[in-house]
Short mmCIF file of N, CA and C in Angstrom, two decimals:
data_model
loop_
_atom_site.label_atom_id
_atom_site.label_comp_id
_atom_site.label_asym_id
_atom_site.label_seq_id
_atom_site.Cartn_x
_atom_site.Cartn_y
_atom_site.Cartn_z
N UNK A 1 9.70 22.65 3.22
CA UNK A 1 9.12 21.79 2.16
C UNK A 1 8.15 22.48 1.28
N UNK A 2 8.04 22.25 -0.02
CA UNK A 2 7.24 23.04 -0.85
C UNK A 2 5.79 22.33 -0.82
N UNK A 3 4.73 23.20 -0.97
CA UNK A 3 3.36 22.78 -0.88
C UNK A 3 3.04 21.71 -1.94
N UNK A 4 3.63 21.81 -3.11
CA UNK A 4 3.29 20.90 -4.22
C UNK A 4 3.83 19.47 -3.88
N UNK A 5 4.97 19.37 -3.18
CA UNK A 5 5.48 18.04 -2.66
C UNK A 5 4.66 17.41 -1.55
N UNK A 6 4.23 18.32 -0.55
CA UNK A 6 3.46 17.84 0.57
C UNK A 6 2.03 17.36 0.03
N UNK A 7 1.41 18.18 -0.93
CA UNK A 7 0.14 17.63 -1.42
C UNK A 7 0.28 16.37 -2.22
N UNK A 8 1.30 16.27 -3.05
CA UNK A 8 1.52 15.06 -3.80
C UNK A 8 1.76 13.79 -3.04
N UNK A 9 2.53 13.99 -1.87
CA UNK A 9 2.71 12.93 -0.99
C UNK A 9 1.49 12.54 -0.30
N UNK A 10 0.65 13.45 0.17
CA UNK A 10 -0.65 13.21 0.75
C UNK A 10 -1.62 12.44 -0.18
N UNK A 11 -1.66 12.92 -1.40
CA UNK A 11 -2.53 12.18 -2.45
C UNK A 11 -1.92 10.83 -2.74
N UNK A 12 -0.66 10.72 -2.82
CA UNK A 12 -0.03 9.46 -3.14
C UNK A 12 -0.21 8.50 -2.02
N UNK A 13 -0.11 8.83 -0.78
CA UNK A 13 -0.36 7.98 0.36
C UNK A 13 -1.88 7.54 0.34
N UNK A 14 -2.67 8.48 0.15
CA UNK A 14 -4.09 8.10 0.25
C UNK A 14 -4.46 7.07 -0.89
N UNK A 15 -3.98 7.25 -2.12
CA UNK A 15 -4.14 6.25 -3.16
C UNK A 15 -3.42 4.89 -2.83
N UNK A 16 -2.24 5.07 -2.33
CA UNK A 16 -1.43 3.77 -2.01
C UNK A 16 -2.23 2.98 -0.94
N UNK A 17 -2.68 3.72 0.16
CA UNK A 17 -3.36 3.07 1.25
C UNK A 17 -4.60 2.34 0.68
N UNK A 18 -5.35 3.00 -0.24
CA UNK A 18 -6.50 2.46 -0.83
C UNK A 18 -6.22 1.17 -1.53
N UNK A 19 -5.08 1.02 -2.07
CA UNK A 19 -4.66 -0.24 -2.71
C UNK A 19 -4.60 -1.43 -1.77
N UNK A 20 -4.53 -1.06 -0.56
CA UNK A 20 -4.53 -2.14 0.54
C UNK A 20 -5.96 -2.71 0.68
N UNK A 21 -6.94 -2.04 0.29
CA UNK A 21 -8.36 -2.51 0.28
C UNK A 21 -8.70 -3.33 -0.97
N UNK A 22 -8.31 -2.69 -2.10
CA UNK A 22 -8.51 -3.25 -3.34
C UNK A 22 -7.35 -2.70 -4.28
N UNK A 23 -6.70 -3.70 -4.93
CA UNK A 23 -5.53 -3.29 -5.73
C UNK A 23 -5.87 -2.39 -6.99
N UNK A 24 -6.93 -2.73 -7.66
CA UNK A 24 -7.21 -2.09 -8.97
C UNK A 24 -8.09 -0.85 -8.78
N UNK A 25 -8.92 -0.70 -7.84
CA UNK A 25 -9.76 0.47 -7.69
C UNK A 25 -8.97 1.85 -7.60
N UNK A 26 -8.02 1.94 -6.82
CA UNK A 26 -7.29 3.24 -6.81
C UNK A 26 -6.48 3.45 -8.07
N UNK A 27 -6.07 2.29 -8.66
CA UNK A 27 -5.31 2.47 -9.96
C UNK A 27 -6.27 3.09 -11.07
N UNK A 28 -7.45 2.52 -11.05
CA UNK A 28 -8.51 2.96 -11.96
C UNK A 28 -8.95 4.49 -11.76
N UNK A 29 -9.16 4.80 -10.42
CA UNK A 29 -9.43 6.17 -10.09
C UNK A 29 -8.36 7.09 -10.44
N UNK A 30 -7.06 6.65 -10.28
CA UNK A 30 -5.92 7.59 -10.62
C UNK A 30 -5.85 7.73 -12.04
N UNK A 31 -6.12 6.66 -12.87
CA UNK A 31 -6.03 6.68 -14.34
C UNK A 31 -7.16 7.69 -14.84
N UNK A 32 -8.34 7.58 -14.39
CA UNK A 32 -9.41 8.42 -14.76
C UNK A 32 -9.15 9.85 -14.36
N UNK A 33 -8.59 10.15 -13.12
CA UNK A 33 -8.28 11.50 -12.73
C UNK A 33 -7.08 12.07 -13.58
N UNK A 34 -6.20 11.26 -13.91
CA UNK A 34 -5.06 11.74 -14.79
C UNK A 34 -5.62 12.05 -16.20
N UNK A 35 -6.44 11.24 -16.68
CA UNK A 35 -7.12 11.48 -18.02
C UNK A 35 -7.91 12.74 -18.05
N UNK A 36 -8.55 13.11 -17.00
CA UNK A 36 -9.35 14.28 -16.94
C UNK A 36 -8.57 15.57 -16.53
N UNK A 37 -7.31 15.33 -16.18
CA UNK A 37 -6.43 16.51 -15.78
C UNK A 37 -6.47 16.80 -14.38
N UNK A 38 -7.22 15.91 -13.54
CA UNK A 38 -7.36 16.25 -12.07
C UNK A 38 -6.04 15.86 -11.34
N UNK A 39 -5.39 14.91 -11.79
CA UNK A 39 -4.22 14.17 -11.23
C UNK A 39 -3.04 14.35 -12.06
N UNK A 40 -2.04 15.21 -11.77
CA UNK A 40 -0.85 15.40 -12.62
C UNK A 40 0.17 14.18 -12.37
N UNK A 41 0.52 13.61 -13.36
CA UNK A 41 1.45 12.39 -13.32
C UNK A 41 2.92 12.78 -13.72
N UNK A 42 3.84 12.12 -13.17
CA UNK A 42 5.17 12.31 -13.74
C UNK A 42 5.13 11.75 -15.22
N UNK A 43 6.12 12.42 -15.93
CA UNK A 43 6.26 12.07 -17.32
C UNK A 43 6.15 10.48 -17.67
N UNK A 44 7.08 9.90 -16.98
CA UNK A 44 7.14 8.48 -17.25
C UNK A 44 5.97 7.58 -16.94
N UNK A 45 5.02 8.26 -16.35
CA UNK A 45 3.77 7.55 -15.94
C UNK A 45 2.50 7.97 -16.66
N UNK A 46 2.67 8.68 -17.78
CA UNK A 46 1.60 9.14 -18.55
C UNK A 46 0.76 8.05 -19.22
N UNK A 47 1.38 6.82 -19.30
CA UNK A 47 0.68 5.65 -19.83
C UNK A 47 -0.55 5.35 -19.03
N UNK A 48 -0.38 5.74 -17.72
CA UNK A 48 -1.53 5.41 -16.80
C UNK A 48 -2.89 6.13 -17.26
N UNK A 49 -2.74 7.26 -17.94
CA UNK A 49 -3.96 7.94 -18.36
C UNK A 49 -4.57 7.61 -19.84
N UNK A 50 -3.87 6.55 -20.37
CA UNK A 50 -4.32 6.10 -21.65
C UNK A 50 -5.66 5.39 -21.61
N UNK A 51 -6.36 5.43 -22.72
CA UNK A 51 -7.65 4.68 -22.78
C UNK A 51 -7.37 3.19 -22.66
N UNK A 52 -6.27 2.67 -23.14
CA UNK A 52 -5.94 1.18 -22.97
C UNK A 52 -5.78 0.93 -21.52
N UNK A 53 -5.00 1.75 -20.72
CA UNK A 53 -4.81 1.54 -19.31
C UNK A 53 -6.15 1.53 -18.56
N UNK A 54 -7.01 2.53 -18.91
CA UNK A 54 -8.27 2.77 -18.20
C UNK A 54 -9.14 1.50 -18.57
N UNK A 55 -9.09 0.96 -19.78
CA UNK A 55 -10.06 -0.23 -20.14
C UNK A 55 -9.47 -1.51 -19.33
N UNK A 56 -8.18 -1.64 -19.31
CA UNK A 56 -7.56 -2.83 -18.58
C UNK A 56 -7.85 -2.75 -17.20
N UNK A 57 -7.56 -1.56 -16.45
CA UNK A 57 -7.81 -1.42 -15.08
C UNK A 57 -9.36 -1.53 -14.76
N UNK A 58 -10.18 -1.04 -15.60
CA UNK A 58 -11.59 -1.18 -15.30
C UNK A 58 -12.01 -2.64 -15.36
N UNK A 59 -11.59 -3.34 -16.30
CA UNK A 59 -11.87 -4.81 -16.41
C UNK A 59 -11.28 -5.49 -15.09
N UNK A 60 -10.04 -5.21 -14.80
CA UNK A 60 -9.45 -5.78 -13.56
C UNK A 60 -10.18 -5.39 -12.30
N UNK A 61 -10.67 -4.23 -12.24
CA UNK A 61 -11.42 -3.80 -11.04
C UNK A 61 -12.71 -4.59 -10.89
N UNK A 62 -13.42 -4.80 -11.93
CA UNK A 62 -14.70 -5.51 -11.93
C UNK A 62 -14.44 -6.91 -11.47
N UNK A 63 -13.41 -7.62 -12.02
CA UNK A 63 -13.09 -8.92 -11.73
C UNK A 63 -12.65 -9.01 -10.28
N UNK A 64 -11.90 -8.20 -9.76
CA UNK A 64 -11.36 -8.19 -8.39
C UNK A 64 -12.54 -8.06 -7.45
N UNK A 65 -13.38 -7.15 -7.71
CA UNK A 65 -14.48 -6.81 -6.85
C UNK A 65 -15.40 -8.07 -6.70
N UNK A 66 -15.76 -8.66 -7.88
CA UNK A 66 -16.56 -9.81 -7.86
C UNK A 66 -15.97 -11.03 -7.19
N UNK A 67 -14.74 -11.18 -7.36
CA UNK A 67 -13.90 -12.35 -6.88
C UNK A 67 -14.03 -12.43 -5.36
N UNK A 68 -13.99 -11.21 -4.79
CA UNK A 68 -14.04 -11.22 -3.31
C UNK A 68 -15.53 -11.55 -2.72
N UNK A 69 -16.41 -11.80 -3.55
CA UNK A 69 -17.64 -12.31 -3.09
C UNK A 69 -17.84 -13.84 -3.15
N UNK A 70 -16.81 -14.52 -3.77
CA UNK A 70 -16.82 -15.91 -3.83
C UNK A 70 -16.09 -16.54 -2.67
N UNK A 71 -16.80 -17.36 -1.94
CA UNK A 71 -16.29 -18.12 -0.60
C UNK A 71 -14.92 -18.79 -1.10
N UNK A 72 -13.94 -18.84 -0.21
CA UNK A 72 -12.74 -19.52 -0.27
C UNK A 72 -11.85 -18.58 -1.18
N UNK A 73 -12.33 -18.29 -2.33
CA UNK A 73 -11.54 -17.38 -3.26
C UNK A 73 -11.02 -16.05 -2.59
N UNK A 74 -11.98 -15.53 -1.87
CA UNK A 74 -11.57 -14.33 -1.10
C UNK A 74 -10.46 -14.35 -0.16
N UNK A 75 -10.30 -15.53 0.51
CA UNK A 75 -9.19 -15.73 1.35
C UNK A 75 -7.91 -15.95 0.52
N UNK A 76 -8.11 -16.68 -0.57
CA UNK A 76 -6.92 -17.02 -1.47
C UNK A 76 -6.36 -15.70 -2.11
N UNK A 77 -7.32 -14.79 -2.45
CA UNK A 77 -6.95 -13.53 -3.03
C UNK A 77 -6.11 -12.69 -2.02
N UNK A 78 -6.42 -12.75 -0.75
CA UNK A 78 -5.59 -12.05 0.17
C UNK A 78 -4.19 -12.37 0.14
N UNK A 79 -3.92 -13.64 -0.11
CA UNK A 79 -2.50 -14.03 -0.26
C UNK A 79 -1.86 -13.41 -1.51
N UNK A 80 -2.57 -13.47 -2.59
CA UNK A 80 -2.00 -12.88 -3.87
C UNK A 80 -2.03 -11.33 -3.89
N UNK A 81 -3.02 -10.84 -3.19
CA UNK A 81 -3.16 -9.44 -3.18
C UNK A 81 -2.14 -8.56 -2.37
N UNK A 82 -1.53 -9.18 -1.33
CA UNK A 82 -0.60 -8.51 -0.60
C UNK A 82 0.68 -7.92 -1.48
N UNK A 83 1.33 -8.80 -2.28
CA UNK A 83 2.48 -8.26 -3.05
C UNK A 83 1.86 -7.41 -4.20
N UNK A 84 0.68 -7.65 -4.68
CA UNK A 84 0.20 -6.72 -5.71
C UNK A 84 -0.21 -5.40 -5.16
N UNK A 85 -0.75 -5.41 -3.94
CA UNK A 85 -1.10 -4.13 -3.30
C UNK A 85 0.19 -3.34 -2.98
N UNK A 86 1.20 -3.97 -2.59
CA UNK A 86 2.51 -3.29 -2.34
C UNK A 86 3.03 -2.53 -3.60
N UNK A 87 2.93 -3.40 -4.76
CA UNK A 87 3.37 -2.89 -6.00
C UNK A 87 2.51 -1.77 -6.41
N UNK A 88 1.14 -1.85 -6.33
CA UNK A 88 0.28 -0.77 -6.76
C UNK A 88 0.56 0.44 -5.87
N UNK A 89 0.67 0.28 -4.55
CA UNK A 89 1.02 1.37 -3.64
C UNK A 89 2.23 2.17 -4.08
N UNK A 90 3.24 1.29 -4.40
CA UNK A 90 4.47 1.88 -4.87
C UNK A 90 4.29 2.75 -6.06
N UNK A 91 3.69 2.07 -7.07
CA UNK A 91 3.50 2.79 -8.36
C UNK A 91 2.66 4.10 -8.19
N UNK A 92 1.55 4.00 -7.35
CA UNK A 92 0.71 5.19 -7.29
C UNK A 92 1.44 6.33 -6.63
N UNK A 93 2.15 6.15 -5.56
CA UNK A 93 2.95 7.15 -4.95
C UNK A 93 4.11 7.71 -5.88
N UNK A 94 4.71 6.72 -6.48
CA UNK A 94 5.97 7.14 -7.46
C UNK A 94 5.37 7.99 -8.57
N UNK A 95 4.22 7.68 -9.02
CA UNK A 95 3.68 8.34 -10.27
C UNK A 95 3.31 9.89 -10.10
N UNK A 96 3.13 10.25 -8.73
CA UNK A 96 2.72 11.55 -8.51
C UNK A 96 3.84 12.44 -7.77
N UNK A 97 4.86 11.74 -7.34
CA UNK A 97 6.01 12.43 -6.61
C UNK A 97 6.67 13.49 -7.53
N UNK A 98 6.76 14.68 -7.14
CA UNK A 98 7.56 15.68 -7.95
C UNK A 98 8.92 15.69 -7.49
N UNK A 99 9.74 14.58 -7.52
CA UNK A 99 11.08 14.55 -7.19
C UNK A 99 11.89 14.26 -8.52
N UNK A 100 13.03 15.10 -8.57
CA UNK A 100 13.67 14.98 -9.92
C UNK A 100 14.49 13.58 -10.11
N UNK A 101 15.02 13.20 -8.94
CA UNK A 101 15.80 11.92 -8.97
C UNK A 101 14.83 10.61 -9.11
N UNK A 102 14.97 9.96 -10.21
CA UNK A 102 14.15 8.77 -10.48
C UNK A 102 14.37 7.74 -9.34
N UNK A 103 15.55 7.59 -8.93
CA UNK A 103 15.90 6.58 -7.85
C UNK A 103 15.19 6.95 -6.57
N UNK A 104 15.27 8.26 -6.21
CA UNK A 104 14.72 8.68 -4.94
C UNK A 104 13.18 8.56 -4.98
N UNK A 105 12.67 8.85 -6.24
CA UNK A 105 11.16 8.66 -6.31
C UNK A 105 10.83 7.31 -6.04
N UNK A 106 11.44 6.33 -6.75
CA UNK A 106 11.10 4.88 -6.58
C UNK A 106 11.37 4.35 -5.09
N UNK A 107 12.33 4.89 -4.53
CA UNK A 107 12.73 4.37 -3.07
C UNK A 107 11.68 4.99 -2.17
N UNK A 108 11.31 6.18 -2.32
CA UNK A 108 10.19 6.81 -1.67
C UNK A 108 8.92 6.21 -1.75
N UNK A 109 8.70 5.83 -3.09
CA UNK A 109 7.36 5.18 -3.49
C UNK A 109 7.25 3.83 -2.81
N UNK A 110 8.33 3.12 -2.88
CA UNK A 110 8.36 1.78 -2.32
C UNK A 110 8.16 1.78 -0.83
N UNK A 111 8.97 2.63 -0.07
CA UNK A 111 9.02 2.72 1.34
C UNK A 111 7.63 3.26 1.88
N UNK A 112 7.26 4.29 1.39
CA UNK A 112 5.98 4.94 1.94
C UNK A 112 4.74 4.41 1.23
N UNK A 113 4.68 4.42 -0.14
CA UNK A 113 3.50 3.91 -0.77
C UNK A 113 3.26 2.39 -0.73
N UNK A 114 4.27 1.72 -0.86
CA UNK A 114 4.25 0.25 -0.68
C UNK A 114 3.93 -0.16 0.75
N UNK A 115 4.61 0.57 1.66
CA UNK A 115 4.40 0.36 3.14
C UNK A 115 2.96 0.70 3.41
N UNK A 116 2.41 1.77 2.99
CA UNK A 116 0.98 2.16 3.34
C UNK A 116 0.01 1.08 2.85
N UNK A 117 0.30 0.63 1.65
CA UNK A 117 -0.71 -0.37 1.05
C UNK A 117 -0.54 -1.82 1.82
N UNK A 118 0.71 -2.12 2.25
CA UNK A 118 1.00 -3.25 3.09
C UNK A 118 0.21 -3.15 4.33
N UNK A 119 0.21 -2.07 5.07
CA UNK A 119 -0.41 -1.99 6.41
C UNK A 119 -1.92 -2.08 6.25
N UNK A 120 -2.51 -1.51 5.32
CA UNK A 120 -3.99 -1.61 5.07
C UNK A 120 -4.35 -2.97 4.65
N UNK A 121 -3.59 -3.61 3.67
CA UNK A 121 -3.84 -4.94 3.24
C UNK A 121 -3.70 -5.91 4.44
N UNK A 122 -2.75 -5.73 5.33
CA UNK A 122 -2.60 -6.58 6.36
C UNK A 122 -3.94 -6.57 7.38
N UNK A 123 -4.32 -5.40 7.56
CA UNK A 123 -5.53 -5.16 8.35
C UNK A 123 -6.81 -5.82 7.80
N UNK A 124 -6.81 -5.63 6.40
CA UNK A 124 -7.85 -6.20 5.62
C UNK A 124 -7.85 -7.65 5.66
N UNK A 125 -6.80 -8.34 5.49
CA UNK A 125 -6.56 -9.79 5.52
C UNK A 125 -6.90 -10.35 6.89
N UNK A 126 -6.49 -9.58 8.02
CA UNK A 126 -6.83 -10.04 9.38
C UNK A 126 -8.34 -9.97 9.59
N UNK A 127 -8.97 -8.90 9.09
CA UNK A 127 -10.39 -8.80 9.30
C UNK A 127 -11.13 -9.82 8.60
N UNK A 128 -10.74 -10.20 7.38
CA UNK A 128 -11.39 -11.38 6.62
C UNK A 128 -11.19 -12.69 7.39
N UNK A 129 -9.88 -12.87 7.82
CA UNK A 129 -9.64 -14.14 8.46
C UNK A 129 -10.47 -14.23 9.75
N UNK A 130 -10.66 -13.19 10.51
CA UNK A 130 -11.47 -13.15 11.67
C UNK A 130 -12.92 -13.45 11.30
N UNK A 131 -13.32 -12.77 10.20
CA UNK A 131 -14.75 -13.02 9.76
C UNK A 131 -14.94 -14.50 9.35
N UNK A 132 -14.00 -15.06 8.69
CA UNK A 132 -14.18 -16.48 8.31
C UNK A 132 -14.17 -17.26 9.53
N UNK A 133 -13.37 -17.09 10.55
CA UNK A 133 -13.29 -17.89 11.75
C UNK A 133 -14.70 -17.73 12.50
N UNK A 134 -15.08 -16.55 12.68
CA UNK A 134 -16.25 -16.32 13.50
C UNK A 134 -17.61 -16.58 12.91
N UNK A 135 -17.69 -16.44 11.52
CA UNK A 135 -18.94 -16.67 10.89
C UNK A 135 -18.92 -17.75 9.78
N UNK A 136 -17.79 -18.54 9.86
CA UNK A 136 -17.66 -19.70 8.90
C UNK A 136 -17.78 -19.06 7.46
N UNK A 137 -17.31 -17.85 7.22
CA UNK A 137 -17.27 -17.23 5.91
C UNK A 137 -18.58 -16.52 5.58
N UNK A 138 -19.71 -16.62 6.35
CA UNK A 138 -20.93 -16.00 5.97
C UNK A 138 -20.87 -14.43 6.11
N UNK A 139 -19.94 -13.98 6.98
CA UNK A 139 -19.81 -12.50 7.05
C UNK A 139 -18.86 -11.87 6.07
N UNK A 140 -18.12 -12.64 5.36
CA UNK A 140 -17.15 -12.14 4.42
C UNK A 140 -17.75 -11.31 3.38
N UNK A 141 -18.85 -11.57 2.74
CA UNK A 141 -19.48 -10.53 1.80
C UNK A 141 -19.67 -9.14 2.39
N UNK A 142 -20.06 -9.17 3.73
CA UNK A 142 -20.04 -7.75 4.25
C UNK A 142 -18.80 -7.12 4.45
N UNK A 143 -17.71 -7.86 4.81
CA UNK A 143 -16.36 -7.44 4.77
C UNK A 143 -15.89 -6.89 3.45
N UNK A 144 -16.29 -7.64 2.35
CA UNK A 144 -15.97 -7.34 0.94
C UNK A 144 -16.64 -6.04 0.65
N UNK A 145 -17.82 -5.85 0.93
CA UNK A 145 -18.58 -4.56 0.56
C UNK A 145 -18.00 -3.47 1.28
N UNK A 146 -17.61 -3.63 2.54
CA UNK A 146 -16.96 -2.45 3.29
C UNK A 146 -15.69 -2.08 2.64
N UNK A 147 -14.89 -3.07 2.25
CA UNK A 147 -13.63 -2.88 1.65
C UNK A 147 -13.83 -2.23 0.29
N UNK A 148 -14.84 -2.67 -0.50
CA UNK A 148 -15.01 -2.00 -1.77
C UNK A 148 -15.41 -0.49 -1.71
N UNK A 149 -16.32 -0.27 -0.74
CA UNK A 149 -16.61 1.18 -0.50
C UNK A 149 -15.49 1.94 0.06
N UNK A 150 -14.71 1.29 0.85
CA UNK A 150 -13.55 2.06 1.46
C UNK A 150 -12.57 2.35 0.36
N UNK A 151 -12.26 1.43 -0.43
CA UNK A 151 -11.23 1.59 -1.65
C UNK A 151 -11.76 2.68 -2.54
N UNK A 152 -13.02 2.63 -2.84
CA UNK A 152 -13.51 3.70 -3.82
C UNK A 152 -13.50 5.02 -3.19
N UNK A 153 -14.05 4.97 -1.91
CA UNK A 153 -14.20 6.38 -1.26
C UNK A 153 -12.92 7.04 -0.89
N UNK A 154 -11.93 6.22 -0.41
CA UNK A 154 -10.65 6.85 -0.05
C UNK A 154 -9.85 7.17 -1.32
N UNK A 155 -10.05 6.43 -2.31
CA UNK A 155 -9.30 6.86 -3.58
C UNK A 155 -9.81 8.19 -4.11
N UNK A 156 -11.19 8.28 -4.07
CA UNK A 156 -11.76 9.61 -4.61
C UNK A 156 -11.44 10.72 -3.61
N UNK A 157 -11.60 10.49 -2.35
CA UNK A 157 -11.25 11.52 -1.39
C UNK A 157 -9.79 11.94 -1.28
N UNK A 158 -8.98 11.03 -1.64
CA UNK A 158 -7.45 11.30 -1.69
C UNK A 158 -7.27 12.44 -2.73
N UNK A 159 -7.98 12.48 -3.81
CA UNK A 159 -7.94 13.53 -4.80
C UNK A 159 -8.46 14.87 -4.32
N UNK A 160 -9.57 14.75 -3.52
CA UNK A 160 -10.31 15.94 -3.20
C UNK A 160 -9.76 16.57 -1.78
N UNK A 161 -9.62 15.65 -0.85
CA UNK A 161 -9.18 16.21 0.51
C UNK A 161 -8.01 15.25 0.95
N UNK A 162 -6.79 15.45 0.31
CA UNK A 162 -5.76 14.44 0.63
C UNK A 162 -5.18 14.42 2.13
N UNK A 163 -5.26 15.55 2.72
CA UNK A 163 -4.80 15.60 4.10
C UNK A 163 -5.73 14.92 5.07
N UNK A 164 -7.05 14.97 4.87
CA UNK A 164 -7.93 14.17 5.68
C UNK A 164 -7.78 12.70 5.47
N UNK A 165 -7.51 12.31 4.24
CA UNK A 165 -7.34 10.85 4.02
C UNK A 165 -5.89 10.39 4.60
N UNK A 166 -4.99 11.24 4.65
CA UNK A 166 -3.77 10.99 5.26
C UNK A 166 -3.96 10.83 6.75
N UNK A 167 -4.62 11.64 7.41
CA UNK A 167 -4.92 11.51 8.74
C UNK A 167 -5.68 10.27 9.08
N UNK A 168 -6.67 10.03 8.18
CA UNK A 168 -7.50 8.76 8.40
C UNK A 168 -6.53 7.43 8.32
N UNK A 169 -5.67 7.53 7.35
CA UNK A 169 -4.73 6.37 7.21
C UNK A 169 -3.80 6.27 8.47
N UNK A 170 -3.31 7.30 8.98
CA UNK A 170 -2.51 7.25 10.14
C UNK A 170 -3.26 6.67 11.35
N UNK A 171 -4.53 7.13 11.46
CA UNK A 171 -5.43 6.54 12.61
C UNK A 171 -5.65 5.06 12.28
N UNK A 172 -5.94 4.63 11.09
CA UNK A 172 -6.15 3.23 10.79
C UNK A 172 -4.84 2.46 11.03
N UNK A 173 -3.70 2.99 10.80
CA UNK A 173 -2.37 2.24 11.07
C UNK A 173 -2.39 2.00 12.55
N UNK A 174 -2.57 2.99 13.29
CA UNK A 174 -2.49 2.92 14.85
C UNK A 174 -3.49 1.89 15.32
N UNK A 175 -4.73 1.82 14.78
CA UNK A 175 -5.77 0.88 15.18
C UNK A 175 -5.28 -0.53 14.84
N UNK A 176 -4.80 -0.66 13.62
CA UNK A 176 -4.26 -2.06 13.09
C UNK A 176 -3.18 -2.57 14.06
N UNK A 177 -2.25 -1.67 14.27
CA UNK A 177 -1.11 -2.13 15.21
C UNK A 177 -1.59 -2.41 16.53
N UNK A 178 -2.48 -1.64 17.15
CA UNK A 178 -3.02 -1.89 18.51
C UNK A 178 -3.71 -3.15 18.52
N UNK A 179 -4.63 -3.42 17.44
CA UNK A 179 -5.24 -4.64 17.46
C UNK A 179 -4.39 -5.89 17.34
N UNK A 180 -3.38 -5.81 16.50
CA UNK A 180 -2.47 -6.90 16.42
C UNK A 180 -1.72 -7.09 17.64
N UNK A 181 -1.22 -6.07 18.32
CA UNK A 181 -0.52 -6.17 19.61
C UNK A 181 -1.42 -6.86 20.70
N UNK A 182 -2.75 -6.42 20.71
CA UNK A 182 -3.60 -7.01 21.75
C UNK A 182 -3.77 -8.49 21.46
N UNK A 183 -3.95 -8.84 20.21
CA UNK A 183 -4.18 -10.28 19.82
C UNK A 183 -2.97 -11.06 20.14
N UNK A 184 -1.82 -10.62 19.93
CA UNK A 184 -0.51 -11.33 20.28
C UNK A 184 -0.32 -11.37 21.77
N UNK A 185 -0.69 -10.32 22.50
CA UNK A 185 -0.52 -10.41 23.92
C UNK A 185 -1.55 -11.32 24.42
N UNK A 186 -2.81 -11.38 24.02
CA UNK A 186 -3.86 -12.32 24.44
C UNK A 186 -3.37 -13.72 24.26
N UNK A 187 -2.79 -13.95 23.03
CA UNK A 187 -2.34 -15.29 22.61
C UNK A 187 -1.23 -15.84 23.55
N UNK A 188 -0.30 -14.84 23.78
CA UNK A 188 0.90 -15.14 24.71
C UNK A 188 0.32 -15.41 26.09
N UNK A 189 -0.61 -14.62 26.58
CA UNK A 189 -1.20 -14.92 28.04
C UNK A 189 -1.89 -16.20 28.05
N UNK A 190 -2.57 -16.58 26.92
CA UNK A 190 -3.16 -17.88 26.87
C UNK A 190 -2.22 -19.09 26.94
N UNK A 191 -1.04 -18.89 26.25
CA UNK A 191 -0.14 -19.90 26.24
C UNK A 191 0.58 -20.10 27.66
N UNK A 192 0.81 -18.96 28.30
CA UNK A 192 1.33 -18.95 29.70
C UNK A 192 0.40 -19.61 30.59
N UNK A 193 -0.83 -19.32 30.57
CA UNK A 193 -1.79 -19.86 31.58
C UNK A 193 -2.19 -21.30 31.29
N UNK A 194 -1.80 -21.86 30.07
CA UNK A 194 -2.19 -23.23 29.74
C UNK A 194 -1.22 -24.22 30.38
#
């Protein structure tokens, strides 16, 4: 495998996983990075580095971040954000993959990029749901702040140290699946003992 492909996949997965925390933050980071020449995009995705795209993504980012601090709206956003995060993750990975076949690029983007975003979004939604349950929503602004920092930090770090972010994403995936499995096992054991 060539180094360019491996690096592009690591960057794309990092950005896609970040979309699981916030949909528009990694899109904005990618757009700015592409505009400044830090992130090479495939030819069909050069629109992402336009000033129009940056302005739209900047506005959407601010609205999304602020909306997660509004009680009840934050939980509703998780429902809407899941398909949007998958779409953003797909687009982010597809936009950087140096694969000649357009079909293979989109299939890989959807499977890996969309999948990465879905895993992180699921963990994020479960965390907020747990926070809502345990704190009656009072802890949700803390969760939102952590997610905002994580989305911004992992997006930027994906460009600087993509392999570290890839390893971090893999660790996060393992933790999410372990937590979900424990919760299901505990729920199952409670039903059996009832």
